[in-house]
Short mmCIF file of C-alpha atoms and ligand atoms in Angstrom, two decimals:
data_model
loop_
_atom_site.label_atom_id
_atom_site.label_comp_id
_atom_site.label_asym_id
_atom_site.label_seq_id
_atom_site.Cartn_x
_atom_site.Cartn_y
_atom_site.Cartn_z
CA MET A 1 89.60 123.36 81.20
CA ASN A 2 90.01 120.57 83.76
CA VAL A 3 91.22 117.07 82.92
CA LEU A 4 90.91 114.04 85.19
CA VAL A 5 93.80 111.62 84.66
CA ILE A 6 93.14 107.99 85.60
CA ASN A 7 95.69 105.21 86.05
CA ALA A 8 93.76 102.02 86.79
CA GLY A 9 95.40 98.86 88.11
CA SER A 10 93.65 95.60 88.89
CA SER A 11 92.91 96.59 92.50
CA SER A 12 93.87 100.27 92.52
CA LEU A 13 93.02 103.51 90.76
CA LYS A 14 95.25 106.59 90.90
CA TYR A 15 93.88 109.95 89.83
CA GLN A 16 94.93 113.56 89.36
CA LEU A 17 92.67 116.46 88.42
CA PHE A 18 94.52 119.11 86.39
CA ASN A 19 93.62 122.70 85.65
CA MET A 20 95.05 122.84 82.14
CA LYS A 21 95.20 126.62 81.94
CA THR A 22 97.93 126.61 84.57
CA GLU A 23 98.85 122.90 84.29
CA SER A 24 98.45 122.75 88.06
CA ILE A 25 97.06 119.86 90.09
CA LEU A 26 93.73 120.61 91.78
CA ALA A 27 93.57 117.30 93.63
CA LYS A 28 95.03 113.83 93.52
CA GLY A 29 94.45 110.52 95.19
CA LEU A 30 94.46 106.77 95.26
CA CYS A 31 91.68 104.20 95.55
CA ASP A 32 93.23 101.05 96.92
CA ARG A 33 92.13 97.49 97.66
CA ILE A 34 89.30 97.67 95.10
CA ALA A 35 87.21 94.45 95.14
CA LEU A 36 88.70 93.64 98.56
CA ASP A 37 87.67 96.02 101.36
CA GLY A 38 88.50 99.41 99.83
CA HIS A 39 90.44 102.52 100.86
CA LEU A 40 90.51 106.07 99.49
CA LYS A 41 93.12 108.75 100.02
CA HIS A 42 92.13 112.06 98.47
CA THR A 43 94.40 115.11 98.67
CA PRO A 44 92.96 118.47 97.59
CA ALA A 45 95.47 121.18 96.67
CA ASN A 46 93.28 124.06 97.87
CA GLY A 47 94.04 123.73 101.57
CA LYS A 48 91.01 121.60 102.41
CA PRO A 49 91.74 118.54 104.57
CA VAL A 50 93.02 115.22 103.25
CA TYR A 51 90.45 112.41 103.19
CA ASP A 52 92.12 109.13 104.16
CA SER A 53 89.76 106.35 105.12
CA ASP A 54 88.49 102.82 104.48
CA ILE A 55 85.44 102.91 102.23
CA PRO A 56 83.71 100.00 100.47
CA LEU A 57 84.91 99.77 96.84
CA PRO A 58 83.47 96.55 95.36
CA THR A 59 84.36 97.54 91.77
CA HIS A 60 86.15 100.30 89.82
CA ALA A 61 82.75 101.98 89.22
CA GLU A 62 82.27 102.57 92.96
CA ALA A 63 85.87 103.82 93.12
CA ILE A 64 85.23 106.42 90.37
CA SER A 65 81.95 107.44 92.06
CA ALA A 66 83.81 107.91 95.35
CA VAL A 67 86.45 110.03 93.58
CA ILE A 68 83.80 112.25 91.95
CA ASP A 69 82.03 112.52 95.28
CA LYS A 70 85.22 113.79 96.98
CA LEU A 71 86.20 116.10 94.10
CA THR A 72 82.80 117.84 94.32
CA SER A 73 82.13 117.63 98.09
CA GLU A 74 81.89 120.66 100.32
CA ASP A 75 84.47 119.37 102.82
CA TYR A 76 87.14 117.97 100.45
CA GLY A 77 86.13 119.28 97.04
CA VAL A 78 87.97 121.38 94.47
CA ILE A 79 85.21 121.80 91.85
CA GLY A 80 81.48 122.61 92.07
CA ASP A 81 80.13 119.68 90.04
CA LEU A 82 80.84 117.16 87.30
CA SER A 83 80.40 119.74 84.52
CA GLU A 84 83.79 121.19 85.57
CA ILE A 85 85.54 118.02 84.37
CA ASN A 86 86.00 118.57 80.63
CA ALA A 87 87.68 115.29 79.76
CA VAL A 88 89.19 112.13 81.22
CA GLY A 89 92.62 110.86 80.17
CA HIS A 90 93.44 107.21 80.81
CA ARG A 91 96.88 105.70 81.07
CA ALA A 92 96.65 102.72 78.73
CA VAL A 93 99.52 100.29 78.96
CA HIS A 94 99.50 98.61 75.55
CA GLY A 95 98.51 100.05 72.17
CA GLY A 96 99.45 96.97 70.13
CA ARG A 97 100.11 97.62 66.43
CA LYS A 98 97.10 99.91 65.95
CA PHE A 99 97.53 102.83 68.34
CA PHE A 100 100.65 104.81 67.48
CA GLY A 101 99.28 107.92 69.18
CA SER A 102 96.77 108.88 71.84
CA THR A 103 93.15 108.35 70.82
CA LEU A 104 89.59 109.33 71.73
CA ILE A 105 87.90 106.27 73.20
CA ASN A 106 84.90 104.81 71.34
CA ASP A 107 83.45 101.31 70.93
CA ASP A 108 86.01 100.38 68.23
CA VAL A 109 88.90 101.39 70.47
CA ILE A 110 87.49 99.29 73.31
CA ALA A 111 87.03 96.29 70.99
CA THR A 112 90.65 96.59 69.81
CA LEU A 113 91.88 96.83 73.39
CA GLU A 114 89.90 93.71 74.24
CA ASP A 115 91.67 91.92 71.38
CA TYR A 116 95.06 93.13 72.73
CA ILE A 117 94.48 91.49 76.13
CA ARG A 118 96.49 88.61 74.61
CA LEU A 119 99.52 90.98 74.47
CA ALA A 120 99.16 92.42 78.00
CA PRO A 121 96.94 90.08 80.01
CA LEU A 122 98.02 91.62 83.33
CA HIS A 123 97.42 95.26 82.40
CA ILE A 124 94.76 95.79 79.71
CA PRO A 125 91.87 94.24 81.70
CA ALA A 126 92.58 96.76 84.50
CA ASN A 127 92.73 99.66 82.01
CA LEU A 128 89.39 98.55 80.55
CA MET A 129 87.83 98.40 84.03
CA GLY A 130 88.91 102.02 84.59
CA ILE A 131 87.58 103.14 81.19
CA ARG A 132 84.23 101.37 81.60
CA ALA A 133 83.82 102.71 85.13
CA CYS A 134 84.35 106.28 83.91
CA GLN A 135 81.97 105.75 80.99
CA SER A 136 79.25 104.57 83.35
CA VAL A 137 79.73 107.36 85.90
CA MET A 138 80.50 110.17 83.37
CA PRO A 139 78.77 109.08 80.13
CA ASN A 140 78.86 112.54 78.53
CA ILE A 141 82.50 113.40 79.20
CA PRO A 142 85.04 112.56 76.44
CA GLN A 143 87.59 109.91 77.34
CA VAL A 144 91.06 109.62 75.85
CA ALA A 145 93.55 106.73 75.97
CA VAL A 146 97.26 107.59 76.16
CA PHE A 147 99.44 104.57 75.52
CA ASP A 148 102.73 103.61 77.19
CA THR A 149 103.84 102.12 73.90
CA SER A 150 103.14 105.03 71.51
CA PHE A 151 106.40 106.93 71.89
CA HIS A 152 108.34 103.90 70.68
CA TYR A 153 106.46 103.48 67.38
CA THR A 154 109.28 105.32 65.67
CA MET A 155 111.71 102.45 66.29
CA PRO A 156 113.13 101.13 63.02
CA GLU A 157 111.95 97.71 61.86
CA TYR A 158 115.31 96.11 62.58
CA ALA A 159 114.97 97.20 66.22
CA TYR A 160 111.39 96.05 66.78
CA ILE A 161 111.15 92.81 64.76
CA TYR A 162 112.20 89.78 66.81
CA PRO A 163 114.42 87.27 65.04
CA ILE A 164 111.74 84.56 65.32
CA PRO A 165 109.47 83.21 62.53
CA TYR A 166 108.02 86.32 60.83
CA LYS A 167 104.48 84.94 60.90
CA TYR A 168 104.26 85.68 64.64
CA TYR A 169 104.63 89.36 63.81
CA GLU A 170 102.32 89.29 60.80
CA LEU A 171 99.58 87.16 62.31
CA ASN A 172 99.91 87.64 66.06
CA ASP A 173 101.40 91.16 66.50
CA ILE A 174 104.44 89.80 68.34
CA ARG A 175 107.12 92.49 68.08
CA ARG A 176 109.02 94.74 70.44
CA TYR A 177 106.79 97.60 71.66
CA GLY A 178 108.49 99.15 74.68
CA PHE A 179 106.78 100.87 77.61
CA HIS A 180 107.11 103.97 79.87
CA GLY A 181 106.68 105.96 76.64
CA THR A 182 105.04 108.98 78.27
CA SER A 183 107.94 109.22 80.72
CA HIS A 184 110.69 108.83 78.10
CA ARG A 185 108.91 111.40 75.91
CA TYR A 186 108.50 113.93 78.74
CA VAL A 187 112.04 113.81 80.11
CA SER A 188 113.76 113.59 76.72
CA ALA A 189 111.94 116.75 75.56
CA ILE A 190 113.10 118.62 78.69
CA ALA A 191 116.67 117.36 78.22
CA ILE A 192 116.71 118.50 74.58
CA GLU A 193 115.46 121.94 75.67
CA HIS A 194 118.26 122.22 78.24
CA LEU A 195 120.80 121.15 75.63
CA ASN A 196 119.48 123.96 73.39
CA LEU A 197 119.00 121.34 70.68
CA THR A 198 115.24 121.68 70.11
CA GLY A 199 114.59 121.11 66.39
CA LYS A 200 118.25 120.16 65.86
CA GLU A 201 120.15 116.87 65.88
CA SER A 202 120.24 115.39 69.39
CA LYS A 203 121.24 112.08 70.96
CA VAL A 204 119.76 111.35 74.38
CA ILE A 205 119.52 108.20 76.49
CA THR A 206 116.68 108.26 79.00
CA CYS A 207 116.86 105.92 82.01
CA HIS A 208 113.46 105.40 83.64
CA LEU A 209 114.49 103.53 86.79
CA GLY A 210 111.62 102.63 89.12
CA ASN A 211 109.79 99.48 90.16
CA GLY A 212 109.74 98.79 86.46
CA SER A 213 112.81 100.07 84.62
CA SER A 214 113.57 100.78 80.98
CA LEU A 215 116.03 102.78 78.89
CA ALA A 216 115.29 104.52 75.61
CA ALA A 217 117.58 105.79 72.87
CA VAL A 218 116.09 109.08 71.64
CA ARG A 219 117.46 110.64 68.44
CA ASP A 220 116.23 114.10 67.42
CA GLY A 221 113.34 113.72 69.89
CA ILE A 222 112.09 110.35 68.68
CA SER A 223 112.60 106.90 70.17
CA ILE A 224 114.81 104.64 68.07
CA ASP A 225 115.19 101.84 70.61
CA THR A 226 114.09 100.86 74.08
CA THR A 227 114.85 97.97 76.39
CA MET A 228 111.36 96.52 77.04
CA GLY A 229 109.77 94.27 74.45
CA VAL A 230 106.41 92.71 73.63
CA THR A 231 105.86 92.77 77.41
CA PRO A 232 107.63 94.78 80.15
CA LEU A 233 109.65 91.68 81.12
CA GLU A 234 112.43 92.30 78.58
CA GLY A 235 115.48 94.47 79.16
CA LEU A 236 116.98 95.56 82.46
CA PRO A 237 116.73 93.51 85.64
CA MET A 238 114.11 95.32 87.77
CA GLY A 239 112.55 95.23 91.24
CA THR A 240 110.98 91.81 90.69
CA ARG A 241 111.43 91.18 86.93
CA ALA A 242 114.39 89.26 85.58
CA GLY A 243 114.73 91.39 82.45
CA SER A 244 116.38 89.75 79.42
CA VAL A 245 117.38 86.21 80.25
CA ASP A 246 117.79 83.13 78.09
CA PRO A 247 114.15 82.29 77.19
CA SER A 248 114.85 78.56 77.61
CA MET A 249 115.17 79.32 81.30
CA ALA A 250 111.38 79.40 81.68
CA ASP A 251 111.23 75.75 80.60
CA ILE A 252 114.19 74.82 82.80
CA ILE A 253 112.61 76.52 85.86
CA ALA A 254 109.30 74.76 85.19
CA THR A 255 111.07 71.37 84.94
CA THR A 256 113.15 72.10 88.07
CA ASP A 257 110.08 73.14 90.09
CA GLY A 258 107.70 70.60 88.54
CA SER A 259 105.48 73.56 87.70
CA SER A 260 103.78 74.94 84.59
CA LEU A 261 105.38 77.31 82.09
CA LYS A 262 102.95 79.99 83.31
CA GLU A 263 104.22 79.61 86.87
CA ALA A 264 107.82 79.81 85.65
CA ILE A 265 107.03 83.06 83.77
CA ASN A 266 105.40 84.32 86.95
CA ILE A 267 108.71 83.70 88.77
CA LEU A 268 110.55 85.71 86.10
CA ASN A 269 108.01 88.56 86.50
CA LYS A 270 107.33 88.64 90.22
CA LYS A 271 110.14 86.88 92.09
CA SER A 272 113.26 87.75 90.15
CA GLY A 273 115.23 90.96 89.56
CA VAL A 274 116.85 92.49 92.65
CA LEU A 275 114.27 90.69 94.84
CA GLY A 276 115.45 87.35 93.47
CA ILE A 277 119.04 88.11 94.49
CA TYR A 278 118.57 89.95 97.79
CA GLU A 279 115.45 87.91 98.71
CA LYS A 280 114.27 90.26 101.49
CA SER A 281 112.90 93.22 99.50
CA SER A 282 112.60 94.67 96.00
CA ASP A 283 112.74 98.25 97.31
CA PHE A 284 116.05 99.95 96.53
CA ARG A 285 115.91 101.89 99.82
CA ASP A 286 116.04 98.59 101.75
CA ILE A 287 118.67 97.09 99.47
CA GLU A 288 120.92 100.16 99.68
CA LEU A 289 120.58 100.26 103.46
CA ALA A 290 121.57 96.57 103.69
CA ALA A 291 124.50 97.18 101.34
CA GLY A 292 125.81 99.96 103.58
CA VAL A 293 124.99 102.79 101.16
CA ASP A 294 124.47 106.27 102.55
CA GLY A 295 121.09 107.08 100.95
CA ASN A 296 121.85 110.81 100.82
CA THR A 297 125.37 110.91 99.41
CA GLY A 298 125.33 107.63 97.50
CA PHE A 299 128.67 106.66 99.01
CA ILE A 300 129.29 103.32 100.68
CA ASP A 301 129.58 103.86 104.44
CA SER A 302 132.47 101.60 105.49
CA SER A 303 131.38 101.76 109.14
CA LYS A 304 128.11 99.98 108.24
CA GLU A 305 127.42 96.26 107.72
CA HIS A 306 127.56 95.15 104.09
CA ASP A 307 125.09 92.49 103.05
CA LYS A 308 126.81 90.71 100.14
CA ARG A 309 123.60 89.76 98.35
CA ALA A 310 122.28 93.31 98.60
CA MET A 311 125.53 94.56 97.06
CA LEU A 312 125.34 91.90 94.34
CA ALA A 313 121.74 92.90 93.51
CA LEU A 314 122.83 96.54 93.11
CA ASP A 315 125.85 95.53 91.04
CA ILE A 316 123.75 93.42 88.67
CA PHE A 317 121.23 96.24 88.22
CA CYS A 318 123.81 98.98 87.62
CA TYR A 319 126.01 96.79 85.40
CA HIS A 320 123.13 96.01 83.05
CA ALA A 321 121.99 99.64 82.94
CA ALA A 322 125.53 100.76 82.04
CA LYS A 323 125.79 98.00 79.41
CA TYR A 324 122.58 99.18 77.71
CA ILE A 325 123.83 102.77 77.78
CA GLY A 326 126.93 101.59 75.89
CA ALA A 327 124.71 99.77 73.38
CA TYR A 328 122.56 102.86 72.88
CA VAL A 329 125.55 105.09 72.22
CA VAL A 330 126.16 102.76 69.28
CA ALA A 331 122.47 102.90 68.24
CA LEU A 332 122.51 106.72 68.41
CA GLY A 333 125.93 107.15 66.84
CA GLY A 334 127.04 109.37 69.72
CA LEU A 335 125.69 110.90 72.91
CA ASP A 336 124.64 114.38 74.06
CA ALA A 337 123.00 113.48 77.38
CA ILE A 338 121.95 110.74 79.76
CA VAL A 339 118.79 111.39 81.78
CA PHE A 340 117.87 109.68 85.06
CA THR A 341 114.22 109.65 86.11
CA ALA A 342 111.49 107.80 88.14
CA GLY A 343 111.64 106.52 91.74
CA ILE A 344 115.21 105.22 91.68
CA GLY A 345 116.59 107.56 89.01
CA GLU A 346 115.36 110.65 90.87
CA ASN A 347 116.07 109.49 94.43
CA SER A 348 119.13 107.29 94.43
CA PRO A 349 122.49 109.07 94.16
CA TYR A 350 124.13 105.65 94.61
CA VAL A 351 122.53 104.10 91.53
CA ARG A 352 123.23 107.18 89.38
CA LYS A 353 126.88 107.15 90.44
CA ALA A 354 127.32 103.37 90.20
CA ILE A 355 125.98 103.42 86.63
CA CYS A 356 128.00 106.46 85.53
CA ASP A 357 131.19 105.17 87.18
CA ARG A 358 131.04 102.31 84.65
CA LEU A 359 130.97 104.71 81.71
CA GLY A 360 134.63 105.77 81.80
CA GLY A 361 135.15 104.14 78.39
CA LEU A 362 132.67 106.64 76.93
CA ASP A 363 134.42 109.60 78.61
CA VAL A 364 131.27 110.28 80.60
CA CYS A 365 131.48 111.09 84.31
CA ILE A 366 129.21 112.32 87.08
CA ASP A 367 129.97 115.05 89.64
CA ASP A 368 129.80 113.27 93.03
CA GLN A 369 128.92 116.47 94.91
CA LYS A 370 126.20 117.70 92.54
CA ASN A 371 124.80 114.16 92.61
CA VAL A 372 124.14 114.20 96.38
CA GLY A 373 120.54 113.93 97.61
CA ARG A 374 117.11 113.45 96.13
CA VAL A 375 116.05 115.62 93.23
CA SER A 376 112.85 117.67 93.12
CA GLY A 377 113.44 119.62 89.91
CA PHE A 378 115.81 119.58 86.92
CA ARG A 379 119.41 119.00 88.00
CA ASP A 380 122.61 118.87 85.96
CA VAL A 381 125.02 116.43 87.64
CA THR A 382 127.62 116.32 84.86
CA GLY A 383 131.22 115.85 86.00
CA ILE A 384 134.10 118.05 84.82
CA GLY A 385 135.46 116.86 81.47
CA SER A 386 132.47 114.62 80.72
CA LYS A 387 131.79 114.38 76.98
CA ALA A 388 128.03 114.10 77.53
CA LYS A 389 125.71 115.81 80.00
CA ILE A 390 124.09 113.88 82.84
CA PHE A 391 120.70 115.21 83.92
CA VAL A 392 118.25 114.19 86.63
CA ILE A 393 114.71 115.12 85.56
CA PRO A 394 111.59 114.26 87.61
CA THR A 395 109.10 112.56 85.34
CA ASN A 396 105.45 113.58 85.03
CA GLU A 397 103.50 110.95 83.12
CA GLU A 398 100.14 112.31 84.33
CA LEU A 399 100.84 115.75 82.83
CA VAL A 400 101.67 114.17 79.46
CA ILE A 401 98.35 112.29 79.59
CA ALA A 402 96.47 115.48 80.49
CA ARG A 403 98.17 117.44 77.66
CA ASP A 404 97.40 114.76 75.05
CA THR A 405 93.80 114.59 76.28
CA ILE A 406 93.25 118.35 75.91
CA GLU A 407 94.92 118.36 72.50
CA LEU A 408 92.62 115.60 71.23
CA ILE A 409 89.36 117.02 72.54
CA ASN A 410 90.22 120.47 71.15
CA LYS A 411 90.83 119.08 67.63
P1 AMP B 501 108.49 104.17 90.81
O1 AMP B 501 108.08 102.86 90.24
O2 AMP B 501 109.01 105.11 89.79
O3 AMP B 501 107.42 104.78 91.70
O4 AMP B 501 109.73 103.87 91.78
C1 AMP B 501 109.54 103.20 93.01
C2 AMP B 501 110.87 102.70 93.51
O5 AMP B 501 111.81 103.78 93.65
C3 AMP B 501 110.79 102.11 94.91
O6 AMP B 501 110.37 100.78 94.90
C4 AMP B 501 112.22 102.22 95.37
O7 AMP B 501 112.89 101.06 94.96
C5 AMP B 501 112.77 103.42 94.62
N1 AMP B 501 113.04 104.54 95.52
C6 AMP B 501 112.18 105.47 95.99
N2 AMP B 501 112.81 106.35 96.82
C7 AMP B 501 114.11 105.96 96.86
C8 AMP B 501 115.29 106.45 97.54
N3 AMP B 501 115.24 107.52 98.33
N4 AMP B 501 116.44 105.77 97.35
C9 AMP B 501 116.50 104.68 96.55
N5 AMP B 501 115.44 104.19 95.88
C10 AMP B 501 114.26 104.81 96.03
#
C-alpha cells in the first residue's frame, strides 16, 4: 500500500510518497512558487536522478499533475502508474470544534472546512486548494485529512476555554485549539516507549521548536495543555510571531503606526518574535552565529563578536520556553521527560542547553557533552542527577499522516 502525503501552503506543496508496508519513503519533493512562475524539486529514493527545475505551475492542480507525472515517469519515477497510489493524506491545519480525529474527506468535510476559514484564514484556503487539486487529478483515490489540532482535543475545558464572554465559544467556536498535534503525538509516543511507561502513568513535556514553536503537556499519552491557541500566534515567541502578548498591544500598535488592526496583527504574526528583536533574520542559525554561539557545541565562543540584540532574542526565546516548562510541570503534577524536536529542537545544542540551564529549580539538567551536535535519531541528553529525562527526538509529521490515512481507508 502506498500513501501520498500532501502539505499544501498558499504558494507551495510538499509531498512524500510512502510504502506503508515498510514505512519507507519512495520519493519526496516540493512544488514552489505556485501561481507565480513555478519550480519543482523531486527526489526519488530509488537511485534515479533528482529533478530540480523551473516549471510552470499556475495553480495547485498543475502542481499535483506535475508531481504525478514525476512519480510515474521513466526517468524520475518510483511507481508504474496512478493505480499504485492507494490513498492521499492531507495535512490540515485546523479542525475547529468538529474534527477531533483524522477523517475521510467528502463534500460535508469540505463544507465544514470552508466554514472554518474564519478560524484559520491564512491556512485553510491553502489546504482546500491542495485537497481540490488532488480530487480533480485523482478523483477515484480516497483522500484523508489529518488535523494539526486533533491531538489537543483531550485538553480539559478549563485549559481550552478562554476567560472571555462564553458566547464567543458557543456561537463562534473561539477556544484554544493548539497546533503541531501530529508532531507532539509522534514524539511523545516515542518518549513514553523509551521511558518504558507505555500504558502506564507518564508525564512528558514536548517542545516543538521550529519556525513555529509550541509546547505540549502530555499526561499518559494524551495532551492536557499546549501553548498555541485559537490561532498559532499564542504561546512562545517564535521566528516571526510575538507569541502571547497583551492583546491591547494590537490596538496600541495600530494607533502608533496609524494603521488598521489587521496590519497590527500582521506585525505580531510576521515581524515580531526573534526577527522583531534581532531585525536581520528569523533563522536561529543566523542569530546564533551573530550571538557568538558555536553551532556544534552550543557553547558561546568568547573569541567571536557578540551581537547584543541577537543574544537578547535568544534569551527571550529560551526564557519563555523554560517558563512554560515550569508551568507544565504544575499542569502535569510532575515530570518524567522533556522532549526537544523540530528544526531548532533537533539542531540547536545552544537552545536545548539554554532552556535546560534555566530548569535548576526543577532539578532537571542536561549533559553538555551528550548535547553536542545535530541529532539524526533518538538521543538521550539527560545530565547526571537530573530528576527527569531529556530526549531529542526527530519529528515525522508526514509518517503520522500516512499512518492515519492507511488506518482510515482500511476501516
Ligand atoms: P522547522 O520549522 O521545524 O523546519 O524549523 C526551521 C528552523 O529551524 C529554521 O528557521 C532555523 O531557525 C532552525 N534551524 C535549522 N537548523 C538549525 C541549526 N543547525 N541550528 C539552529 N537552528 C536551526
